Amino acid sequence: MINKTERDERIYLEKIKGRLNSALVQIDKNVEGYSKDLLAQKEYLYENKAEMDRVEQVAVRQSVHAAVLTGEAALERKKRLQKLMLSPYFGRFDFAENDVKNALPIYLGVHAYFDENTKENLVHDWRAPISTMFYDFETGTASYVAPKGRVDGNITLKRQFRIRGGEMEYMIESALNIHDEVLQQELSKASNDKMKHIVATIQRDQNAIIRNETSQTLIIQGVAGSGKTSIALHRIAFLLYRFKETISSNDILILSPNKVFADYISNVLPELGEEKIPEMGMEELAADLLDTKYKFQNFFDQVSTLLEKKDETLRRRIAFKSSFDMLSKLNEYLTHIENHYFKPVDLRVNRYPIPASYINERFKAYHRLPLFTRFNKVVDDIERDLLFYNSYEIMGKERNDLRKEVKAMFAITNLRELYKDFYSWLEQPEMLKLAARNAYEYADVFPLIYLKTKLEGIKTYNRVKHLLVDEMQDYTPVQYAVLARLFPCKKTILGDANQTVNPYGSSNSEIISRALPGANCMKLTKSYRSTCEIANFAQGISPASDLEVIERHGVAPEIIACKNHAVELEQIEKGIDSFQQSGHHSLGIICKTQKQAEKLYSQLIEKNIGVKLITASSSSFSSGVTLCTTHLSKGLEFDKVIIPHADAKTYSDNMDRGLLYIACTRAMHKLSLIHTGEVSSFLNSSIEKL
């Protein structure tokens, strides 16, 4: 066995760094050579352009282009090698195939390193087929699937390293559960302003999700703190590695809940050596699909209205439009208008009669096409048959008049009017109510888009080869039906049914599977983010029967009762001061509503306390003191969380329970809840555990 001791490993690390450095020097020489060649070719082209024929000019330009690409590839390799210099690898296992006597040491890193001089794979990419054994097996019998087929053998040694800045901080060797000690050290660290990659601590159940190649639609149901977003991003990185010949970063789209969250996760894929992935929000998608012709409320405004107005009729509207029944009724309505709203009549083009029966037959012949696109198809058939049977050619104005006449045979051809008519057909006209400034309520946006797809047709995003949807619980069956139509590609969908900010319009994995038939669901039940004390406290608010808390202990959550709001503000100030004196990096002050957050922000700013307020229009996340609503905190995590106004009046109904649970589960190491008056009853069970 090579490198038997930690001292041997430290010597080996210096050897690898030396080879990496030599490779970097060679790349610099190569790039310098490419630059000289490129300059020479450009000069040759400039000086001899007049004397060259077209074929020679094209050949020289192609040569210049090839030189540019070669230089860019070399610079990209240089970036990867520079990253490897700081941390060449994080793990090692020794593997012997069944028919081989000596075990081969396999070192794993974020990137692979192949020594061109010795023709050796000195570091394997964590996504390589052989690397999966590091995550799936302890010492003993092991196997992996190589391009040539399954390879069986034995793992004789496993080690894990932390190497930062080119220096080895520690080495852990264990025959059993090697990840646990490393995982504990990683979980106990302070947070950062960006989500980090977790290749050194991927667990077996997470690895199965990351390396899933077969599912057309993969649903990841993960409890709070299970790392589902990180796992989904690592899955994207794996797919980009596994199918690099057919898919690139630009072929993937992330539907993210907001810009702050998108910024928070933006660092993961670049850290793994991949380009940033395009992302957009549901509201952006809706605006694009509706060509900005329709004003509508956004999801944030819908949630804010729900929280501030306690409007039961609004809740009923949202609950219905978020149900499977809504999708069924839309389809029934479409069948109804197809069968009853098209009333053909006899026409005459010049002296030639066009019977209503013929028009109806041609209209029904195109039943697979969107309703409104059939009108022109019927006119095309009339034009074709008149020319074929009567040698009569329809001219411009005559054609336009004919199109208007056929279209007029349909009772309603305006999308807005048809959507309004849908509720009349339901005999529930009160279910359609416009928001401020005649904007559609958010719950109406995707039902409207669904009708548009069926009536007018809609563009599909065929360039997207993989769609990643986060916060799946916030989207309805109608939204998933629209996504299925727009994105006929593979999908990764993730979220947690227990973390909905709108219980009247939420989905779980079973509902999504109905909307997207054939979907596979994989569950993540282990929670890594919070200490046991915080996780168990949150369980008292909203129990999750399948949640398993990773054993990591810290201080118990504190509940601070105040005699008035002035004292409550003083306690928040003390919490901020305590945070600033600690070694932690992020403090989240999480309010229920935006109005509460804005009021508290003004109070803190008046006292010259540095705090950042996140709003619906915010686009970045950073460390320090952050003030936000529960809705905008989803997906984020903080070293410490303070929840103001944790009283019975503020958190009183089922929607509030969910918000309180989400707020508590944002905390990694410390949690404080502050209240004036009676504490929320949702905390009683948690208080009993303290």
XYZ file of C-alpha atoms in Angstrom:
690
model
C 0.000 0.000 0.000
C 1.342 3.432 -0.905
C 1.222 6.365 1.527
C 0.590 4.305 4.640
C 0.759 7.118 7.172
C -0.470 10.704 7.430
C 3.135 11.836 7.009
C 3.280 9.857 3.737
C 0.069 11.513 2.600
C 1.453 14.989 3.310
C 4.560 14.171 1.267
C 2.350 12.811 -1.525
C 0.282 16.018 -1.478
C 3.435 18.077 -2.090
C 4.326 15.736 -4.940
C 0.895 16.226 -6.549
C 1.144 20.000 -6.118
C 4.535 19.871 -7.814
C 3.072 18.046 -10.799
C 0.163 20.467 -10.938
C 2.560 23.388 -10.876
C 4.594 21.853 -13.717
C 1.398 21.424 -15.710
C 0.512 25.081 -15.110
C 3.941 26.200 -16.301
C 3.525 24.086 -19.426
C 0.090 25.561 -20.105
C 1.514 29.084 -19.860
C 4.187 28.127 -22.409
C 1.564 26.591 -24.694
C -0.708 29.641 -24.439
C 2.231 31.886 -25.252
C 2.895 29.735 -28.309
C -0.761 29.814 -29.353
C -0.744 33.612 -29.042
C 2.339 33.938 -31.258
C 0.850 31.593 -33.871
C -2.433 33.461 -33.782
C -0.737 36.816 -34.225
C 1.348 35.463 -37.114
C -1.734 34.077 -38.877
C -3.631 37.344 -38.452
C -0.685 39.309 -39.829
C -0.403 36.913 -42.781
C -4.118 37.293 -43.498
C -3.912 41.100 -43.321
C -0.786 41.386 -45.506
C -1.839 38.866 -48.184
C -5.594 39.286 -48.244
C -5.616 40.953 -51.664
C -3.598 38.127 -53.268
C -5.552 35.232 -51.685
C -8.431 33.488 -53.383
C -11.610 32.816 -51.403
C -10.673 29.218 -50.535
C -7.349 30.264 -48.992
C -8.996 33.116 -47.041
C -11.552 30.688 -45.566
C -8.799 28.212 -44.671
C -6.748 30.868 -42.843
C -9.815 32.154 -40.980
C -10.669 28.613 -39.910
C -7.109 28.151 -38.710
C -7.348 31.391 -36.700
C -10.649 30.251 -35.178
C -9.186 26.855 -34.257
C -6.208 28.548 -32.598
C -8.556 30.739 -30.553
C -10.556 27.717 -29.389
C -7.377 25.842 -28.473
C -6.159 28.803 -26.442
C -9.511 29.140 -24.661
C -9.511 25.429 -23.811
C -5.996 25.763 -22.392
C -7.045 28.709 -20.220
C -10.049 26.760 -18.971
C -7.785 23.850 -18.040
C -5.493 26.334 -16.283
C -8.413 27.554 -14.121
C -9.189 24.006 -13.076
C -5.591 23.225 -12.245
C -5.350 26.421 -10.180
C -8.373 25.276 -8.168
C -6.791 21.853 -7.733
C -3.621 23.479 -6.417
C -5.681 24.803 -3.498
C -7.425 21.468 -2.862
C -6.348 18.636 -5.185
C -8.570 15.976 -3.605
C -10.786 15.287 -0.612
C -10.902 11.518 -0.435
C -9.143 8.277 -1.171
C -10.130 4.635 -1.312
C -8.091 1.607 -2.336
C -9.923 -0.817 -4.612
C -8.905 -4.261 -5.861
C -10.910 -5.984 -8.568
C -11.731 -9.604 -7.793
C -9.125 -10.968 -10.187
C -6.417 -8.469 -9.162
C -4.097 -9.003 -6.203
C -3.042 -5.449 -5.345
C -5.473 -2.644 -4.539
C -5.304 0.539 -6.610
C -5.439 3.856 -4.715
C -8.176 6.135 -6.077
C -7.975 9.825 -5.109
C -11.156 11.896 -5.604
C -11.372 15.616 -6.293
C -13.804 18.249 -7.513
C -12.004 17.949 -10.866
C -9.966 15.184 -12.448
C -6.239 15.464 -13.048
C -4.580 13.378 -15.745
C -0.793 13.673 -15.874
C 0.095 13.996 -19.566
C 3.733 13.013 -18.953
C 3.151 9.789 -17.039
C -0.285 9.065 -18.562
C -1.757 8.523 -15.078
C -5.131 9.443 -13.613
C -3.795 10.969 -10.404
C -7.138 12.470 -9.323
C -10.560 11.175 -10.384
C -13.549 13.466 -10.846
C -16.139 12.855 -8.091
C -18.688 12.192 -10.852
C -16.682 9.421 -12.547
C -18.274 5.936 -12.428
C -15.533 4.525 -10.198
C -15.949 7.385 -7.719
C -19.455 6.301 -6.741
C -17.930 3.568 -4.548
C -16.561 6.232 -2.199
C -20.123 7.304 -1.423
C -21.916 3.952 -1.572
C -19.582 1.521 0.218
C -17.444 1.212 3.303
C -14.431 -1.136 3.382
C -15.237 -4.610 2.104
C -17.114 -5.868 -0.933
C -17.894 -3.132 -3.462
C -18.767 -2.633 -7.119
C -19.416 0.013 -9.747
C -20.747 0.149 -13.292
C -18.043 1.024 -15.828
C -18.580 1.540 -19.568
C -17.487 -2.083 -20.036
C -20.005 -3.335 -17.474
C -20.162 -4.063 -13.740
C -16.842 -4.313 -11.910
C -16.733 -6.216 -8.592
C -14.013 -6.147 -5.991
C -13.046 -4.997 -2.518
C -12.318 -1.673 -0.855
C -9.382 -2.147 1.497
C -8.938 1.435 2.723
C -10.911 4.695 2.980
C -9.567 8.096 3.902
C -10.882 11.628 3.869
C -8.913 14.855 3.825
C -9.503 18.526 4.238
C -7.023 20.443 2.105
C -7.345 24.220 1.947
C -4.920 26.688 0.453
C -2.771 23.732 -0.567
C -2.280 22.643 3.074
C -3.655 19.464 4.621
C -5.648 20.405 7.728
C -6.544 16.845 8.661
C -6.770 13.243 7.486
C -9.377 10.817 8.792
C -9.096 7.078 8.320
C -11.896 4.741 9.216
C -13.238 1.387 8.151
C -16.783 2.375 9.066
C -18.894 5.473 8.333
C -15.946 7.640 7.383
C -18.319 10.468 6.392
C -19.741 11.005 9.874
C -16.795 12.783 11.467
C -16.166 14.935 8.406
C -19.879 15.697 8.142
C -19.990 16.836 11.768
C -17.062 19.202 11.196
C -18.676 20.644 8.069
C -22.089 21.090 9.681
C -20.636 22.854 12.707
C -18.995 25.552 10.570
C -20.455 29.022 10.216
C -22.597 29.747 7.182
C -21.564 31.655 4.086
C -23.262 34.147 1.797
C -23.341 31.538 -0.970
C -24.322 27.887 -1.014
C -21.223 25.672 -1.266
C -20.654 22.349 -2.968
C -20.807 19.253 -0.756
C -18.862 16.684 -2.781
C -16.815 15.641 0.279
C -19.889 14.811 2.373
C -22.435 13.390 -0.078
C -24.375 10.597 1.622
C -25.480 7.332 0.050
C -29.152 8.300 -0.355
C -28.099 11.635 -1.826
C -25.680 9.932 -4.222
C -28.505 7.751 -5.582
C -30.469 10.892 -6.479
C -27.467 12.691 -7.968
C -26.566 9.783 -10.263
C -30.089 8.924 -11.394
C -29.889 8.860 -15.199
C -33.147 7.176 -16.140
C -36.069 9.155 -14.682
C -37.901 11.354 -17.169
C -39.230 13.314 -14.193
C -37.544 12.954 -10.803
C -39.329 14.399 -7.768
C -37.148 15.019 -4.715
C -39.259 15.280 -1.573
C -36.894 16.482 1.145
C -37.476 17.568 4.712
C -36.245 20.974 5.883
C -32.453 21.050 5.942
C -32.030 17.846 3.930
C -29.927 19.617 1.300
C -32.386 18.963 -1.515
C -31.460 22.086 -3.501
C -27.763 21.354 -3.178
C -28.372 17.738 -4.203
C -30.389 18.874 -7.220
C -27.553 21.184 -8.317
C -24.995 18.396 -7.863
C -27.307 16.210 -9.941
C -27.193 18.813 -12.712
C -23.380 18.858 -12.471
C -23.348 15.063 -12.747
C -25.631 15.066 -15.799
C -23.436 17.700 -17.480
C -20.438 15.415 -16.877
C -22.191 12.191 -17.833
C -23.807 13.524 -21.022
C -21.299 16.218 -21.961
C -21.541 15.306 -25.639
C -25.257 16.111 -25.833
C -26.029 18.652 -23.096
C -24.428 21.873 -21.890
C -25.169 24.438 -19.180
C -27.167 26.564 -21.632
C -29.495 23.611 -22.257
C -30.708 23.633 -18.640
C -33.175 25.995 -16.982
C -33.807 26.562 -13.275
C -37.205 27.825 -12.169
C -36.318 29.508 -8.887
C -38.660 31.075 -6.311
C -36.980 34.514 -6.319
C -33.832 36.394 -7.344
C -32.321 36.330 -3.850
C -32.454 32.540 -3.760
C -31.095 32.367 -7.309
C -28.124 34.494 -6.194
C -27.618 32.351 -3.090
C -27.261 29.135 -5.119
C -25.367 30.733 -8.023
C -21.932 29.661 -6.800
C -22.455 25.884 -6.625
C -22.087 24.906 -10.277
C -19.129 27.229 -11.001
C -17.391 25.718 -7.943
C -17.921 22.322 -9.571
C -16.364 23.538 -12.807
C -19.593 24.106 -14.723
C -20.979 27.275 -16.246
C -23.815 29.126 -14.553
C -27.245 27.806 -15.431
C -29.941 30.137 -16.836
C -32.718 30.764 -14.323
C -36.084 32.465 -14.271
C -39.069 32.823 -11.967
C -42.643 31.707 -12.570
C -43.774 35.309 -12.956
C -41.135 35.903 -15.654
C -42.312 32.781 -17.436
C -45.939 33.905 -17.214
C -45.141 37.384 -18.543
C -43.267 35.820 -21.451
C -46.145 33.450 -22.265
C -48.764 36.193 -22.068
C -46.641 38.621 -24.112
C -46.947 41.202 -21.305
C -50.523 41.906 -22.525
C -52.124 40.921 -19.246
C -51.520 42.553 -15.883
C -51.325 40.129 -12.997
C -50.447 39.939 -9.342
C -47.245 38.086 -8.403
C -46.964 35.225 -5.926
C -45.371 37.445 -3.276
C -48.320 39.847 -3.429
C -50.778 36.957 -3.197
C -49.092 35.641 -0.049
C -48.905 39.152 1.433
C -52.626 39.692 0.800
C -53.461 36.351 2.397
C -51.466 37.238 5.494
C -52.677 40.786 5.914
C -56.368 40.578 5.030
C -57.539 37.160 6.262
C -60.034 37.178 3.368
C -61.984 33.885 3.401
C -63.383 34.395 -0.095
C -59.833 34.888 -1.425
C -58.747 31.696 0.332
C -61.619 29.782 -1.269
C -60.715 31.147 -4.715
C -57.079 30.147 -4.297
C -57.943 26.722 -2.879
C -60.222 25.900 -5.830
C -57.821 27.179 -8.495
C -54.992 25.223 -6.880
C -56.895 21.928 -6.924
C -56.951 19.048 -9.367
C -60.637 19.767 -9.768
C -59.718 23.086 -11.400
C -57.630 21.304 -14.024
C -60.435 18.820 -14.658
C -63.022 21.586 -14.998
C -60.843 23.504 -17.463
C -60.607 20.394 -19.643
C -64.370 19.819 -19.381
C -64.978 23.425 -20.376
C -62.698 23.102 -23.392
C -64.644 20.050 -24.542
C -67.898 21.934 -23.962
C -66.961 24.974 -26.056
C -65.560 22.791 -28.825
C -68.885 20.931 -29.044
C -71.242 23.869 -28.527
C -69.566 27.194 -29.368
C -68.755 26.527 -33.041
C -71.933 27.082 -35.074
C -71.145 26.659 -38.807
C -73.414 28.305 -41.350
C -73.628 28.035 -45.143
C -71.277 30.395 -46.970
C -70.832 31.481 -50.542
C -67.524 32.369 -52.168
C -68.333 34.183 -55.383
C -70.975 31.881 -56.904
C -69.738 28.738 -55.156
C -71.653 27.512 -52.061
C -69.736 26.231 -49.016
C -72.098 24.048 -46.915
C -72.073 24.360 -43.116
C -71.664 20.573 -42.889
C -68.400 20.778 -44.844
C -67.072 23.579 -42.576
C -67.990 21.570 -39.467
C -66.350 18.416 -40.831
C -63.106 20.264 -41.631
C -63.127 21.982 -38.193
C -63.420 18.643 -36.385
C -60.727 17.096 -38.606
C -58.193 19.333 -36.867
C -59.191 18.270 -33.327
C -55.542 17.859 -32.334
C -54.801 21.529 -33.004
C -55.580 24.473 -30.678
C -59.158 25.640 -31.252
C -58.438 29.101 -32.611
C -55.768 27.877 -35.036
C -58.336 25.687 -36.788
C -60.172 28.628 -38.360
C -57.379 29.357 -40.838
C -56.972 25.637 -41.503
C -60.639 25.453 -42.507
C -60.159 28.451 -44.823
C -57.054 26.800 -46.335
C -59.123 23.685 -47.095
C -61.895 25.748 -48.692
C -59.314 27.565 -50.811
C -57.653 24.289 -51.836
C -60.908 22.568 -52.800
C -62.235 25.542 -54.745
C -59.038 25.570 -56.767
C -59.017 21.791 -57.268
C -62.689 21.219 -58.063
C -63.743 24.542 -59.526
C -60.471 26.050 -60.757
C -61.352 29.126 -58.728
C -58.541 30.975 -56.964
C -59.393 33.049 -53.888
C -57.683 36.444 -53.829
C -56.443 38.560 -50.885
C -59.541 40.469 -49.733
C -61.795 37.513 -50.398
C -59.538 35.310 -48.283
C -59.501 37.795 -45.394
C -63.297 38.146 -45.500
C -63.655 34.358 -45.473
C -61.391 34.080 -42.422
C -63.481 36.649 -40.556
C -66.692 34.788 -41.423
C -65.369 31.419 -40.235
C -63.969 32.926 -37.031
C -67.322 34.615 -36.358
C -68.946 31.183 -36.231
C -67.308 30.661 -32.830
C -69.283 32.215 -29.980
C -66.338 33.848 -28.149
C -62.868 34.324 -29.606
C -61.346 36.578 -26.960
C -59.214 34.837 -24.318
C -60.226 37.216 -21.520
C -63.915 36.783 -22.317
C -63.611 33.017 -22.523
C -61.875 32.867 -19.138
C -64.698 34.932 -17.673
C -67.226 32.682 -19.420
C -65.562 29.630 -17.828
C -66.746 30.760 -14.396
C -70.242 31.459 -15.742
C -70.287 27.914 -17.140
C -69.248 26.710 -13.669
C -72.113 28.793 -12.262
C -69.563 30.410 -9.965
C -68.928 33.867 -11.446
C -67.793 35.106 -8.015
C -64.686 32.917 -8.373
C -63.208 35.481 -10.780
C -62.250 38.709 -9.083
C -59.664 41.139 -10.383
C -57.038 42.529 -8.025
C -55.970 46.178 -7.823
C -55.710 48.090 -11.119
C -57.673 45.392 -12.971
C -54.860 42.899 -12.629
C -55.570 39.182 -12.484
C -55.041 37.527 -9.128
C -51.981 35.288 -9.144
C -54.203 32.201 -8.816
C -55.759 33.070 -12.214
C -52.527 33.480 -14.154
C -51.755 29.869 -15.026
C -55.373 28.780 -15.593
C -55.474 31.651 -18.109
C -52.211 30.420 -19.670
C -53.540 26.852 -19.761
C -56.563 28.038 -21.755
C -54.256 30.002 -24.040
C -52.223 26.861 -24.817
C -55.381 24.978 -25.740
C -57.052 27.791 -27.663
C -54.237 29.676 -29.376
C -51.267 27.360 -29.047
C -48.110 28.462 -27.361
C -44.387 28.297 -27.977
C -42.491 25.452 -26.372
C -39.013 25.762 -24.914
C -37.459 23.015 -26.997
C -33.941 24.355 -26.409
C -34.275 23.320 -22.745
C -33.096 19.730 -22.303
C -33.476 19.595 -18.536
C -35.752 21.642 -16.279
C -35.098 22.083 -12.559
C -38.078 23.287 -10.492
C -37.457 24.319 -6.879
C -40.048 24.883 -4.122
C -42.375 22.416 -5.844
C -45.009 22.746 -3.107
C -45.793 26.314 -4.184
C -47.032 25.292 -7.637
C -50.458 23.950 -8.569
C -51.627 21.069 -10.824
C -52.542 23.624 -13.502
C -49.018 25.066 -13.351
C -47.515 21.598 -13.708
C -49.821 20.882 -16.658
C -48.508 24.068 -18.309
C -44.888 23.134 -17.541
C -45.410 19.673 -19.031
C -46.641 21.267 -22.258
C -43.907 23.911 -22.424
C -40.971 21.708 -21.468
C -41.125 18.276 -23.124
C -37.774 17.383 -21.552
C -36.439 15.627 -18.471
C -37.199 17.346 -15.184
C -35.923 17.460 -11.623
C -38.561 18.794 -9.231
C -37.844 19.378 -5.552
C -39.407 20.748 -2.421
C -41.091 19.949 0.858
C -44.852 19.795 1.377
C -44.333 20.932 4.993
C -42.727 24.191 3.855
C -45.568 25.919 2.089
C -46.194 29.619 2.615
C -49.688 29.170 1.148
C -51.509 26.053 2.399
C -54.498 26.948 0.203
C -52.486 26.490 -2.960
C -49.802 23.887 -2.310
C -48.823 20.553 -3.847
C -47.087 17.426 -2.615
C -45.243 14.704 -4.509
C -48.441 12.643 -4.995
C -50.290 15.565 -6.588
C -47.330 16.369 -8.844
C -47.079 12.712 -9.903
C -50.712 12.879 -11.018
C -50.012 16.032 -13.022
C -46.833 14.533 -14.516
C -47.593 10.825 -15.081
C -44.612 8.500 -14.884
C -42.663 10.660 -12.430
C -40.409 8.916 -9.928
C -40.229 10.181 -6.358
C -37.178 9.880 -4.106
C -37.203 11.055 -0.489
C -34.598 12.749 1.657
C -35.548 12.322 5.314
C -32.315 13.287 7.101
C -32.026 16.890 8.248
C -28.491 18.308 8.323
C -28.947 22.064 8.697
C -30.077 22.611 12.280
C -28.796 21.306 15.584
C -30.861 18.576 17.253
C -32.226 21.133 19.672
C -33.495 23.438 16.903
C -34.805 20.607 14.709
C -36.711 18.997 17.602
C -38.092 22.407 18.567
C -39.408 22.909 15.023
C -40.905 19.416 15.091
C -43.106 20.553 17.950
C -44.632 23.199 15.650
C -45.244 20.988 12.625
C -44.321 17.322 13.150
C -42.870 15.418 10.208
C -43.093 11.696 10.926
C -40.344 10.700 8.514
C -37.775 13.318 9.609
C -34.471 12.012 10.971
C -32.215 14.551 12.672
C -28.450 14.170 12.300
C -26.859 14.092 15.747
C -25.313 17.520 16.235
C -25.914 19.390 19.451
C -25.940 23.083 20.357
C -27.728 25.543 22.593
C -31.472 25.175 23.085
C -33.754 27.695 21.351
C -34.727 30.604 23.581
C -38.161 32.177 23.935
C -38.025 35.702 25.308
C -41.185 37.275 26.742
C -41.341 41.091 26.716
C -43.744 43.436 28.511
C -44.095 45.746 25.499
C -42.847 46.341 21.947
C -40.119 48.718 23.081
C -38.572 45.960 25.192
C -39.000 43.574 22.278
C -36.976 45.953 20.096
C -34.280 46.125 22.808
C -34.064 42.318 22.806
C -33.611 42.304 19.028
C -30.802 44.848 19.409
C -29.158 42.654 22.063
C -29.444 39.667 19.735
C -27.748 41.610 16.934
C -24.977 42.764 19.278
C -24.428 39.210 20.527
C -24.228 37.966 16.938
C -21.658 40.608 16.008
C -19.476 39.533 18.923
C -19.658 35.877 17.886
C -17.792 33.996 15.186
C -20.947 33.532 13.156
C -21.381 35.056 9.718
C -25.139 35.415 9.200
C -28.116 36.464 11.279
C -31.623 36.270 9.882
C -34.374 38.327 11.489
C -37.498 36.712 10.040
C -40.879 38.442 10.203
C -44.269 37.131 9.186
C -45.282 40.014 6.894
C -43.493 42.566 4.759
C -45.125 45.400 6.712
C -43.640 44.056 9.949
C -40.232 43.684 8.294
C -40.282 47.227 6.889
C -41.359 48.735 10.214
C -38.613 46.901 12.116
C -36.087 47.869 9.446
C -36.935 51.560 9.914
C -36.584 51.245 13.678
C -33.168 49.590 13.421
C -31.894 52.052 10.816
C -32.917 54.941 13.068
C -30.617 53.454 15.695
C -27.767 53.210 13.124
C -27.792 49.415 13.239
C -26.478 47.914 10.014
C -29.089 45.590 8.560
C -30.096 44.555 5.036
C -33.783 44.313 4.108
C -34.805 41.733 1.535
C -37.864 42.640 -0.532
C -39.625 41.052 -3.497
C -37.412 43.111 -5.826
C -34.100 42.200 -4.117
C -31.634 40.300 -6.269
C -28.729 39.338 -4.004
C -27.929 37.674 -0.712
C -24.975 38.459 1.533
C -23.733 37.651 5.005
C -24.282 39.886 8.039
C -27.659 40.882 9.479
C -30.560 40.213 7.114
C -34.179 41.186 7.692
C -36.840 39.435 5.631
C -40.198 37.680 5.608
C -40.598 33.937 5.974
C -41.657 33.756 2.342
C -38.391 35.292 1.123
C -36.269 33.264 3.566
C -37.224 29.952 1.950
C -34.200 28.027 0.773
C -31.821 30.259 2.763
C -30.029 29.384 5.996
C -28.499 31.481 8.756
C -26.122 30.784 11.629
C -28.598 32.467 13.941
C -32.286 33.312 13.520
C -34.385 35.782 15.494
C -38.169 35.580 15.074
C -39.914 38.730 16.374
C -43.635 38.938 17.220
C -43.947 35.236 18.071
C -47.237 35.929 19.821
C -50.671 34.319 19.691
C -52.158 37.129 17.604
C -49.456 37.107 14.915
C -49.259 33.315 14.570
C -52.795 32.032 14.971
C -54.040 29.916 12.048
C -52.827 26.976 9.993
C -51.044 29.202 7.472
C -49.206 30.904 10.337
C -48.140 27.526 11.730
C -46.411 26.698 8.447
C -44.684 30.087 8.346
C -43.419 29.687 11.917
C -42.060 26.240 11.099
C -40.228 27.523 8.016
C -38.728 30.448 9.958
C -37.420 28.179 12.729
C -35.858 25.717 10.273
C -33.714 28.454 8.700
C -31.479 28.400 11.811
C -28.284 26.347 11.800
C -26.807 26.978 15.257
C -28.962 29.340 17.326
C -32.651 30.272 17.427
C -34.417 33.015 19.400
C -38.135 33.791 19.430
C -39.326 37.073 20.950
C -42.903 37.978 21.844
C -45.070 40.525 23.620
C -48.238 39.229 25.280
C -49.299 35.595 25.024
C -46.921 33.351 23.104
C -48.277 31.572 19.993
C -50.042 28.329 20.897
C -48.065 26.606 18.128
C -45.016 26.884 20.390
C -46.550 25.185 23.430
C -45.448 21.691 22.462
C -41.939 22.939 21.632
C -41.672 24.862 24.914
C -42.466 21.685 26.849
C -39.389 20.044 25.285
C -37.012 22.797 26.419
